[in-house]
Coordinates of C-alpha atoms in Angstrom, one line a residue:
Chain T
M1 CA -31.8 40.8 63.2
A2 CA -29.0 37.7 63.4
D3 CA -27.9 38.8 59.7
L4 CA -26.9 42.4 61.0
D5 CA -23.0 42.9 61.5
L6 CA -23.5 45.4 64.5
D7 CA -21.7 46.2 67.5
V8 CA -25.3 46.3 69.0
S9 CA -24.8 46.4 72.8
A10 CA -28.4 46.8 74.2
P11 CA -30.5 43.8 73.2
L12 CA -33.2 44.5 70.4
G13 CA -37.1 44.1 71.1
G14 CA -36.4 46.1 74.2
G15 CA -36.0 45.7 78.0
V16 CA -34.1 47.6 80.7
W17 CA -30.5 48.7 79.6
R18 CA -28.3 49.3 82.4
F19 CA -25.3 51.7 81.7
P20 CA -22.0 51.2 83.3
A21 CA -21.4 53.5 86.2
D22 CA -18.4 55.2 84.5
R23 CA -20.7 56.4 82.3
P24 CA -23.0 58.4 84.0
L25 CA -26.1 60.7 82.3
V26 CA -24.7 64.5 83.1
L27 CA -27.7 66.9 83.9
D28 CA -28.9 70.2 83.2
S29 CA -28.7 70.9 86.8
G30 CA -25.0 69.8 87.2
A31 CA -25.7 66.5 89.0
R32 CA -24.7 63.2 87.9
I33 CA -26.9 60.0 87.6
G34 CA -24.6 56.9 87.5
G35 CA -25.6 53.5 86.5
L36 CA -28.3 55.1 84.6
E37 CA -31.2 52.4 83.7
I38 CA -33.4 53.4 80.7
A39 CA -36.4 50.9 79.7
Y40 CA -37.0 50.9 76.2
Q41 CA -38.8 48.6 73.4
T42 CA -37.7 48.2 70.0
Y43 CA -39.3 46.8 66.6
G44 CA -38.2 46.0 63.3
S45 CA -34.4 46.3 62.7
L46 CA -31.6 48.6 61.6
N47 CA -30.9 48.1 58.0
E48 CA -26.8 47.6 56.5
D49 CA -26.8 51.4 56.1
G50 CA -27.9 52.2 59.6
T51 CA -30.2 55.0 57.8
N52 CA -33.8 53.7 58.8
A53 CA -34.2 54.2 62.6
V54 CA -36.9 55.9 63.9
L55 CA -37.1 57.1 67.3
I56 CA -40.6 58.1 69.0
C57 CA -40.5 60.0 71.8
H58 CA -43.4 59.6 74.4
A59 CA -45.6 62.5 76.1
L60 CA -46.0 63.3 80.2
T61 CA -47.5 60.1 81.1
G62 CA -46.7 57.8 78.1
D63 CA -44.0 54.9 78.2
Q64 CA -42.0 52.7 76.2
Y65 CA -44.9 50.6 74.9
V66 CA -45.5 52.9 71.5
A67 CA -47.0 49.5 69.4
S68 CA -46.9 46.7 72.0
T69 CA -49.7 45.9 75.0
H70 CA -49.2 47.9 78.1
P71 CA -47.9 45.2 80.5
A72 CA -49.7 46.6 83.4
T73 CA -52.9 47.7 81.5
G74 CA -53.4 45.2 78.6
K75 CA -54.4 48.3 76.5
P76 CA -52.6 48.4 73.2
G77 CA -49.6 50.4 72.3
W78 CA -50.3 54.3 72.8
W79 CA -49.8 54.7 69.0
T80 CA -50.8 52.2 67.5
R81 CA -52.7 54.7 65.0
L82 CA -49.3 55.4 63.6
V83 CA -46.5 52.5 64.4
G84 CA -47.6 49.5 63.2
P85 CA -47.7 47.4 60.1
G86 CA -49.1 49.3 57.1
K87 CA -48.9 52.5 59.0
P88 CA -46.7 55.4 58.4
I89 CA -43.9 54.0 60.7
D90 CA -43.7 50.6 60.1
P91 CA -41.4 47.8 61.5
A92 CA -41.2 46.3 58.4
R93 CA -39.3 49.2 57.1
H94 CA -37.9 51.2 59.9
F95 CA -35.9 50.3 63.0
V96 CA -38.2 51.7 65.8
I97 CA -37.2 52.5 69.0
C98 CA -38.8 53.7 71.9
S99 CA -38.1 54.5 75.5
N100 CA -39.3 55.5 78.6
V101 CA -37.8 58.9 79.7
V102 CA -35.4 59.5 82.6
G103 CA -37.5 60.4 85.3
G104 CA -40.2 58.5 84.2
C105 CA -41.9 54.7 86.1
M106 CA -42.1 52.3 83.6
G107 CA -38.5 51.1 83.9
S108 CA -36.3 54.0 83.7
T109 CA -34.5 55.7 86.3
G110 CA -36.8 58.1 88.0
P111 CA -37.9 59.1 91.7
A112 CA -39.1 56.2 92.5
S113 CA -36.2 54.0 91.7
T114 CA -33.8 53.0 94.5
N115 CA -31.2 55.2 95.2
P116 CA -28.1 53.1 95.5
A117 CA -26.5 55.4 98.0
T118 CA -29.1 55.2 100.7
G119 CA -30.9 51.8 99.4
Q120 CA -34.0 53.7 99.5
A121 CA -36.5 55.1 96.9
W122 CA -34.8 58.5 95.7
G123 CA -37.8 60.1 96.3
L124 CA -37.6 64.1 96.3
S125 CA -33.6 63.8 96.5
F126 CA -33.5 63.0 92.7
P127 CA -32.1 65.6 90.8
I128 CA -34.3 68.0 88.8
I129 CA -34.3 66.7 85.1
T130 CA -35.3 68.8 82.1
I131 CA -35.9 67.9 78.4
A132 CA -32.8 68.1 77.4
D133 CA -31.6 65.4 79.7
M134 CA -34.5 63.2 78.5
V135 CA -32.8 63.5 74.9
R136 CA -29.5 63.1 76.1
A137 CA -30.4 59.8 77.8
Q138 CA -32.3 58.8 74.6
A139 CA -28.9 59.3 72.6
M140 CA -26.9 57.6 75.1
L141 CA -29.4 54.6 74.5
I142 CA -29.4 55.2 70.5
D143 CA -25.7 55.0 70.8
A144 CA -26.0 51.3 72.9
L145 CA -28.5 49.9 69.8
G146 CA -25.6 51.0 67.1
V147 CA -27.4 53.7 66.0
D148 CA -25.8 56.6 64.5
T149 CA -28.1 58.8 62.9
L150 CA -32.2 58.9 63.3
L151 CA -34.1 58.4 59.8
A152 CA -36.7 60.9 61.9
V153 CA -37.3 62.0 65.6
V154 CA -41.2 61.5 66.0
G155 CA -43.4 63.1 69.2
G156 CA -46.2 64.7 70.3
S157 CA -46.9 67.1 73.1
M158 CA -44.1 66.5 75.3
G159 CA -42.7 64.3 73.1
G160 CA -42.8 67.2 70.6
M161 CA -40.8 69.3 73.0
Q162 CA -38.0 66.3 72.6
V163 CA -38.2 66.2 69.3
Q164 CA -37.3 69.8 68.7
Q165 CA -34.4 69.5 71.4
W166 CA -32.9 66.9 70.0
A167 CA -32.8 68.7 66.2
V168 CA -31.1 71.2 68.0
D169 CA -29.3 69.3 70.2
Y170 CA -28.1 66.3 68.1
P171 CA -28.4 68.1 64.2
Q172 CA -26.0 66.1 62.6
R173 CA -27.7 63.0 64.0
V174 CA -31.6 63.8 62.7
F175 CA -32.3 63.6 59.6
S176 CA -35.9 64.7 60.1
A177 CA -38.0 65.7 62.9
V178 CA -42.0 65.4 63.6
V179 CA -43.4 67.7 66.2
V180 CA -47.3 66.9 66.5
A181 CA -49.2 69.4 68.8
S182 CA -46.6 70.7 70.8
T183 CA -44.8 73.9 71.9
S184 CA -41.3 75.4 72.5
R185 CA -41.9 76.5 76.1
H186 CA -44.9 76.5 78.0
S187 CA -47.6 79.5 78.6
A188 CA -48.5 80.9 82.1
Q189 CA -51.6 78.7 81.6
N190 CA -49.7 75.3 81.2
I191 CA -47.7 76.2 84.1
A192 CA -50.7 76.9 86.1
F193 CA -52.6 73.7 85.1
H194 CA -49.5 71.5 86.1
E195 CA -49.2 73.5 89.6
V196 CA -52.7 72.6 90.2
G197 CA -51.6 69.0 89.5
R198 CA -48.5 69.1 91.7
Q199 CA -50.1 70.8 94.4
A200 CA -53.3 68.4 94.3
I201 CA -50.3 65.6 95.1
M202 CA -48.9 67.6 97.6
A203 CA -51.6 68.2 99.7
D204 CA -52.4 64.6 99.9
P205 CA -51.4 63.4 103.3
E206 CA -50.1 60.2 101.9
W207 CA -47.9 62.1 100.0
R208 CA -45.4 62.6 103.0
G209 CA -43.1 64.8 102.0
G210 CA -42.5 62.5 98.8
A211 CA -41.2 59.8 100.9
Y212 CA -44.3 57.8 100.7
A213 CA -42.4 54.5 99.1
A214 CA -40.2 54.2 102.3
Q215 CA -43.6 54.8 104.4
G216 CA -45.3 52.5 102.3
S217 CA -48.3 54.8 101.6
R218 CA -49.1 56.2 98.4
P219 CA -50.8 59.6 97.5
E220 CA -53.1 58.0 95.1
K221 CA -56.1 60.5 95.6
G222 CA -53.7 63.5 95.2
L223 CA -52.3 62.1 92.0
A224 CA -55.8 61.0 90.4
V225 CA -57.0 64.8 91.1
A226 CA -54.0 65.8 89.3
R227 CA -55.1 63.5 86.2
M228 CA -58.4 64.6 86.4
S229 CA -57.7 68.1 85.9
A230 CA -55.0 67.7 83.4
H231 CA -57.2 65.4 81.5
I232 CA -59.7 68.3 81.0
T233 CA -57.0 70.2 79.2
Y234 CA -56.6 67.1 76.8
L235 CA -60.1 67.4 75.3
S236 CA -62.1 70.3 74.3
E237 CA -65.4 71.8 74.8
P238 CA -67.1 70.3 71.8
A239 CA -65.3 66.8 72.6
L240 CA -67.1 66.8 76.0
Q241 CA -70.5 68.0 75.1
R242 CA -70.9 65.3 72.1
K243 CA -69.3 62.7 74.7
F244 CA -71.0 63.3 77.9
G245 CA -73.1 66.5 77.7
R246 CA -74.9 67.0 80.9
E247 CA -76.1 63.4 80.9
L248 CA -76.8 61.8 84.2
Q249 CA -75.4 58.5 85.7
R250 CA -79.1 57.0 86.4
D251 CA -82.4 58.4 86.9
G252 CA -82.3 61.8 89.1
L253 CA -80.1 63.5 90.9
S254 CA -78.4 62.0 94.0
W255 CA -78.7 65.7 96.0
G256 CA -75.4 65.2 97.1
F257 CA -71.7 64.7 95.6
D258 CA -71.6 61.7 94.5
A259 CA -70.8 61.3 90.5
D260 CA -74.4 62.4 89.5
F261 CA -73.1 63.3 85.7
Q262 CA -71.3 61.1 83.7
V263 CA -68.5 63.3 82.9
E264 CA -67.9 63.4 86.5
S265 CA -67.6 59.7 86.4
Y266 CA -65.5 60.0 83.5
L267 CA -63.0 61.7 85.2
R268 CA -63.3 59.7 88.4
H269 CA -62.5 56.8 86.5
Q270 CA -59.9 58.5 84.7
G271 CA -57.8 59.5 87.9
A272 CA -58.5 56.0 89.5
A273 CA -57.0 54.1 86.3
F274 CA -54.1 56.5 86.2
V275 CA -53.2 55.9 89.7
D276 CA -52.4 52.2 88.7
R277 CA -49.9 52.7 86.2
F278 CA -48.2 56.1 87.5
D279 CA -45.8 57.4 90.3
A280 CA -46.8 60.4 91.8
N281 CA -43.5 62.2 92.1
S282 CA -42.8 61.2 88.4
Y283 CA -45.3 63.2 88.0
L284 CA -44.1 65.9 90.1
Y285 CA -40.4 65.7 88.0
I286 CA -41.8 65.4 84.5
T287 CA -44.4 68.1 84.8
R288 CA -41.4 70.4 86.4
A289 CA -39.2 69.1 83.6
M290 CA -42.1 70.5 80.9
D291 CA -42.3 73.6 82.7
Y292 CA -38.6 74.2 82.3
F293 CA -38.6 74.1 79.0
D294 CA -37.9 77.0 77.0
L295 CA -35.8 76.3 73.6
A296 CA -35.5 79.6 73.1
A297 CA -34.0 80.8 76.4
P298 CA -30.2 79.5 75.9
H299 CA -30.6 81.5 72.4
G300 CA -31.4 84.9 73.8
G301 CA -34.8 84.0 73.6
V302 CA -35.0 83.9 70.0
L303 CA -36.0 80.8 69.0
A304 CA -34.6 81.1 65.5
N305 CA -30.9 81.2 66.8
A306 CA -31.9 77.7 68.6
F307 CA -32.9 76.1 65.2
K308 CA -29.7 77.9 63.3
A309 CA -27.9 74.8 63.6
A310 CA -30.9 72.2 62.7
R311 CA -30.9 73.8 59.0
D312 CA -30.6 70.7 57.7
V313 CA -33.0 68.8 59.6
R314 CA -36.5 68.2 57.4
F315 CA -39.5 69.4 59.9
C316 CA -42.7 68.3 59.8
V317 CA -44.8 70.2 61.9
L318 CA -48.6 69.8 62.7
S319 CA -51.1 71.1 65.1
F320 CA -55.0 70.5 65.8
T321 CA -57.6 73.6 65.5
S322 CA -59.5 72.4 68.6
D323 CA -56.2 72.0 70.9
W324 CA -56.0 75.0 73.8
L325 CA -53.7 73.3 75.8
Y326 CA -50.9 73.7 72.7
P327 CA -52.7 75.9 70.4
S328 CA -51.7 76.4 66.8
S329 CA -50.5 79.5 67.7
E330 CA -47.4 77.6 69.5
S331 CA -46.8 75.6 66.4
R332 CA -47.0 78.6 64.0
H333 CA -44.4 80.5 66.1
I334 CA -41.9 77.0 66.1
V335 CA -42.7 77.2 62.3
R336 CA -42.0 80.8 62.0
A337 CA -38.5 80.3 64.0
L338 CA -37.8 77.2 61.9
T339 CA -38.3 79.5 58.7
A340 CA -36.5 82.3 59.9
A341 CA -33.9 79.5 60.5
G342 CA -33.8 78.8 56.9
C343 CA -34.8 75.1 58.1
R344 CA -37.1 73.1 55.7
A345 CA -40.0 73.3 57.3
A346 CA -43.8 71.8 56.4
F347 CA -46.8 72.8 58.6
A348 CA -50.4 71.7 58.8
E349 CA -53.1 72.6 60.9
I350 CA -55.3 70.1 61.1
D351 CA -59.3 70.4 61.7
S352 CA -60.3 68.3 64.5
D353 CA -62.6 68.9 67.5
K354 CA -61.0 66.1 69.5
G355 CA -58.4 68.9 71.6
H356 CA -55.1 68.1 72.4
D357 CA -55.6 64.2 72.7
A358 CA -56.3 64.0 68.9
F359 CA -52.8 63.6 68.1
L360 CA -53.8 60.1 69.7
L361 CA -56.6 59.4 68.0
D362 CA -58.6 58.8 64.4
E363 CA -57.2 61.6 62.5
P364 CA -56.8 61.0 58.7
V365 CA -55.5 63.8 58.1
M366 CA -52.4 63.4 60.1
D367 CA -52.1 59.7 59.0
A368 CA -52.2 60.9 55.5
A369 CA -49.5 64.0 56.1
L370 CA -47.1 61.6 57.9
T371 CA -47.2 59.0 55.4
G372 CA -46.1 61.7 52.6
F373 CA -43.6 62.9 54.6
M374 CA -42.3 59.7 56.0
A375 CA -42.3 58.2 52.4
S376 CA -40.7 61.6 51.2
V377 CA -37.8 61.3 53.7
E378 CA -37.0 57.7 53.1
R379 CA -37.0 58.6 49.4
E380 CA -34.5 61.4 50.5
R381 CA -32.2 59.1 52.3
G382 CA -32.1 56.5 49.5
I383 CA -34.5 54.1 51.6
G384 CA -36.2 51.5 48.9
R385 CA -39.9 50.8 49.6
Chain I
M1 CA -49.7 58.8 33.2
L2 CA -48.5 62.2 30.5
V3 CA -49.3 65.4 32.4
M4 CA -49.9 68.8 30.4
I5 CA -48.0 71.8 32.0
R6 CA -50.4 74.7 32.7
E7 CA -49.0 77.1 30.4
D8 CA -48.1 79.7 33.2
F9 CA -45.8 77.0 34.5
R10 CA -44.0 76.6 31.4
E11 CA -43.4 80.1 31.8
I12 CA -41.9 80.3 35.0
L13 CA -40.3 77.0 34.6
R14 CA -38.4 78.7 32.0
L15 CA -37.8 81.8 34.4
V16 CA -36.2 80.4 36.9
R17 CA -32.8 80.2 37.1
P18 CA -31.4 76.4 38.3
G19 CA -30.5 75.1 41.7
A20 CA -32.5 78.9 42.6
R21 CA -34.0 79.0 46.5
V22 CA -38.0 79.6 45.4
L23 CA -41.1 80.3 47.3
D24 CA -44.3 79.6 46.1
V25 CA -46.3 81.5 47.7
G26 CA -50.2 79.9 47.5
C27 CA -48.8 76.8 46.2
G28 CA -51.8 74.3 46.2
E29 CA -51.2 70.8 46.0
G30 CA -47.8 71.7 44.9
A31 CA -47.7 71.1 41.5
L32 CA -45.5 74.1 40.0
L33 CA -43.0 73.3 43.2
E34 CA -42.6 69.5 42.3
L35 CA -42.0 70.8 38.6
L36 CA -39.4 73.6 39.5
T37 CA -38.0 70.5 41.8
R38 CA -37.7 68.1 39.4
E39 CA -36.6 70.2 35.8
K40 CA -34.6 73.2 37.8
E41 CA -33.5 70.8 41.2
I42 CA -34.5 74.0 42.7
D43 CA -34.4 74.4 46.7
G44 CA -38.3 75.1 47.0
R45 CA -40.6 75.9 49.9
G46 CA -44.4 77.0 49.6
L47 CA -47.2 78.8 51.3
E48 CA -50.5 77.6 51.4
I49 CA -53.4 78.5 53.2
S50 CA -55.5 75.0 52.9
A51 CA -54.8 72.2 55.1
H52 CA -55.8 69.8 52.4
G53 CA -53.4 71.3 49.8
V54 CA -50.3 71.4 52.7
A55 CA -51.2 67.8 53.3
A56 CA -51.0 66.9 49.6
C57 CA -47.8 69.0 49.3
M58 CA -46.2 66.6 52.3
A59 CA -47.1 63.6 50.7
R60 CA -44.5 64.8 47.5
G61 CA -42.0 65.9 49.8
L62 CA -42.2 69.3 49.6
S63 CA -41.6 72.0 52.6
V64 CA -45.0 73.8 52.5
V65 CA -46.2 75.7 55.5
Q66 CA -49.9 76.2 55.9
G67 CA -50.5 80.2 56.0
D68 CA -51.6 83.1 53.7
A69 CA -49.9 85.5 51.9
D70 CA -51.3 88.7 53.8
Q71 CA -49.9 87.7 57.5
D72 CA -47.1 85.1 56.6
L73 CA -45.1 86.7 55.0
D74 CA -43.5 89.5 57.3
H75 CA -42.5 86.2 59.1
F76 CA -39.9 85.8 56.5
P77 CA -36.6 87.3 56.6
D78 CA -34.9 89.2 54.0
K79 CA -33.8 87.8 50.5
T80 CA -34.4 84.4 51.8
F81 CA -35.4 83.5 48.3
D82 CA -33.7 84.0 45.3
Y83 CA -37.5 84.1 43.5
A84 CA -41.1 84.5 45.2
V85 CA -43.7 83.3 43.0
L86 CA -47.3 84.7 43.6
S87 CA -49.2 82.7 40.7
Q88 CA -53.4 83.9 40.0
T89 CA -53.0 84.7 43.5
L90 CA -52.6 88.6 44.1
Q91 CA -56.4 89.3 43.6
A92 CA -57.3 87.1 46.3
T93 CA -55.1 89.2 48.6
R94 CA -56.6 91.5 51.1
N95 CA -53.5 94.1 50.5
P96 CA -52.1 93.1 47.5
R97 CA -49.8 96.2 47.3
H98 CA -48.1 94.8 50.8
V99 CA -48.1 91.3 49.4
L100 CA -45.8 92.5 46.7
D101 CA -43.7 94.7 48.6
E102 CA -42.8 91.9 50.7
L103 CA -42.1 89.4 47.8
L104 CA -39.5 91.6 46.6
R105 CA -38.4 91.7 50.3
I106 CA -38.1 88.4 50.8
A107 CA -37.1 87.4 47.1
D108 CA -34.6 89.2 44.5
R109 CA -37.6 88.9 42.0
A110 CA -40.8 88.4 42.3
I111 CA -42.8 85.9 39.5
V112 CA -46.5 87.5 39.5
S113 CA -49.5 86.2 37.4
F114 CA -53.1 87.9 37.5
P115 CA -56.1 88.0 35.4
N116 CA -56.3 91.1 33.5
F117 CA -59.3 92.9 34.0
G118 CA -58.3 95.3 31.2
H119 CA -58.9 92.3 28.8
W120 CA -61.6 92.9 26.1
R121 CA -63.9 89.8 26.8
V122 CA -64.6 91.5 31.1
R123 CA -65.5 95.5 29.4
W124 CA -67.6 93.9 26.7
S125 CA -69.3 91.8 29.7
L126 CA -69.9 94.9 31.5
I127 CA -70.8 97.0 28.9
S128 CA -73.0 94.4 27.0
R129 CA -75.0 92.8 30.0
G130 CA -74.1 95.2 33.1
R131 CA -73.1 92.4 35.2
M132 CA -69.9 91.4 36.8
P133 CA -67.9 89.6 34.1
E134 CA -67.5 85.5 34.1
T135 CA -64.9 84.6 31.6
K136 CA -62.5 81.7 31.8
A137 CA -59.9 83.7 33.4
L138 CA -62.9 85.0 36.0
P139 CA -65.1 82.0 36.1
M140 CA -66.8 82.5 39.2
P141 CA -70.2 84.7 40.4
W142 CA -69.2 87.8 41.9
W143 CA -71.1 86.5 45.4
S144 CA -68.5 83.5 45.7
T145 CA -65.1 84.7 44.0
P146 CA -61.9 84.4 46.2
N147 CA -60.9 87.8 44.0
I148 CA -61.4 90.9 45.9
H149 CA -58.8 93.2 44.5
L150 CA -59.3 92.6 40.9
C151 CA -56.9 95.0 38.8
T152 CA -55.9 95.6 35.2
L153 CA -52.9 95.4 33.0
A154 CA -52.3 99.4 33.6
D155 CA -53.4 99.4 37.2
F156 CA -50.7 97.1 38.0
M157 CA -48.0 98.8 35.7
A158 CA -49.2 101.8 37.7
L159 CA -48.5 100.0 41.2
T160 CA -45.0 98.6 40.1
E161 CA -44.0 102.1 39.6
D162 CA -45.3 103.4 42.8
L163 CA -43.7 101.0 44.5
G164 CA -40.7 101.4 42.4
V165 CA -40.2 97.9 40.8
R166 CA -38.9 97.0 37.5
V167 CA -40.4 94.9 35.1
D168 CA -37.7 92.6 33.7
A169 CA -40.1 90.5 31.7
S170 CA -43.6 90.1 30.7
A171 CA -45.9 87.6 29.3
A172 CA -49.4 87.6 28.2
F173 CA -51.8 83.8 27.6
A174 CA -55.1 83.4 26.8
G175 CA -56.8 80.2 27.8
N176 CA -54.3 77.6 27.4
G177 CA -52.4 78.9 24.6
P178 CA -48.7 79.6 24.5
A179 CA -47.5 82.8 25.7
R180 CA -47.1 85.5 24.2
P181 CA -44.3 88.6 24.9
I182 CA -46.5 91.9 25.4
D183 CA -45.3 95.2 26.2
P184 CA -46.6 96.2 28.9
T185 CA -47.0 100.3 28.5
T186 CA -48.9 99.9 24.7
A187 CA -52.6 100.5 25.9
L188 CA -53.3 97.8 23.4
E189 CA -52.1 95.1 25.9
N190 CA -54.3 95.9 28.3
W191 CA -57.3 95.1 26.3
R192 CA -55.8 91.9 24.4
S193 CA -54.2 90.1 27.3
E194 CA -56.1 87.6 29.5
T195 CA -53.6 86.8 32.3
C196 CA -50.5 88.4 32.7
L197 CA -47.1 87.1 34.6
F198 CA -44.5 89.6 35.3
L199 CA -40.8 88.7 36.5
L200 CA -40.1 92.0 38.6
S201 CA -36.9 92.8 40.2
R202 CA -36.1 96.1 42.8
G203 CA -31.9 95.7 41.8
A204 CA -29.5 97.1 39.3
P205 CA -31.5 96.6 35.6
A206 CA -31.0 93.4 34.7
E207 CA -30.9 91.6 31.3
R208 CA -34.7 91.6 29.7
V209 CA -35.5 88.3 29.3
E210 CA -38.3 87.8 26.1
P211 CA -40.7 85.3 26.6
S212 CA -40.7 81.9 25.1
A213 CA -41.5 81.9 21.4
V214 CA -41.5 78.4 21.0
S215 CA -45.3 76.7 21.5
G216 CA -46.7 73.2 21.3
D217 CA -47.2 71.3 24.1
L218 CA -44.8 70.0 27.0
L219 CA -45.5 66.6 27.8
I220 CA -43.8 65.2 30.9
P221 CA -44.2 61.8 31.6

């Protein structure tokens, strides 16, 4: 990294980058966030031509620790299957960047951050954010990292929404875009599930109108329920059946409401583990951003019109057969719009019974498709292997 | 490694204008698209029904979408391509008439090849054995073949007439032998053409392209 002759302001490797107060993040809602802080990680280094930067966009409850141990949980990075030595995205060849989204709670400015005006946590006084706002903040970060164009923007689920937004808002800065298990807008069912989660949080007496931080409490029960209901949508019936079936925790039934079934105890564990690493208000803001996301809306409701600006971006769209949160039909809708807009699109529906979470799991066909796609965009971009 | 080019691919390679926009419907693992990209610098896209084929295409750096000819052609805008290629796939579509119509909506020209059910071997097999033919061009038994709408050269000509489609060029192949120019209006051709390939259009009459007379295997490193 030392041999790079770059005007890099934000430090490589990662940390929290604070933007000067005179460079606020301007939000879709019209609000501005001055002194924006974005937490991020980088792996590898930018090549001399500045052509090998890859931005990874995380999903709803993800974070910047895409390929390194999570400081709170001690678990490996969430996408070490795809990012790492010998993987499709390899720090030996790529300058990998992953940031925590604005509104998040792993170091980026969000509702849990301190509002400089009051000295208290923002809570519900934090402005509503959108997927485009997240992307705008990422663009500010890659500027600060001295990156002009991105070889690829890659993301699954909410990350895939950001990838599409990147291609539409900054087509000249995006060489290729990888959208995995995602959608161009939420269905009524998607919004409905998110609403259940939000209502669970807000129904928790410890939520206290969103001002729980100031009052020294945490809506852990509500947040855990939100996570439990969402987690079901990330799996598939065959995957749940295979993993748990109707197996019991112990001999016989409790004849009460203890977690008799293994699946109950699994969900309780998922909920309990989640509250240790996630902020309830962040969950409200980010799910709202996803519900508001509708890429076609500013383009007369025609998705192809949104993608017209991105005609030179090479797209790779992947979906999974058992994903019922963002089913393949959503990906096909994106691909048809890309086709109609004259974009270069590759699309594969991967046979998997692991549901939406398949994008985080062992799916060799996904690995192979991404390896091939990355190799081809590197060739086109003139990056030697 | 030397790779021998399929005879129909060689003919398609000859027909396609350099730098053209080409859609290969049923592109498999992308061999033809890759060949056209390398030799004619085309701007290629593909449509392929199998995930395995699409993944192989992605690895070759090709823009290929998983989908099928019967449903997904409808989503392409008019005149998106200079050529739409349908190589040995027409007989496996549910609605060949619609597919052919769509090809010439989304592209100026269509290149279509199919096994001729009027070939003498097919006729002989039916007459002599009374069984569904299994030939080199139609190698699978009736119960496992993906071919659901087989036709003869004469049937195809009738369909092109019905659709108001003009034949700009035509060629026949037998086995992996060299392409032979054919006159599809002659009855004899329906007997002796094992596989037929057509360049079709809807526009003003174009210069008729004669199939290549040169034979010998084209070897590509």
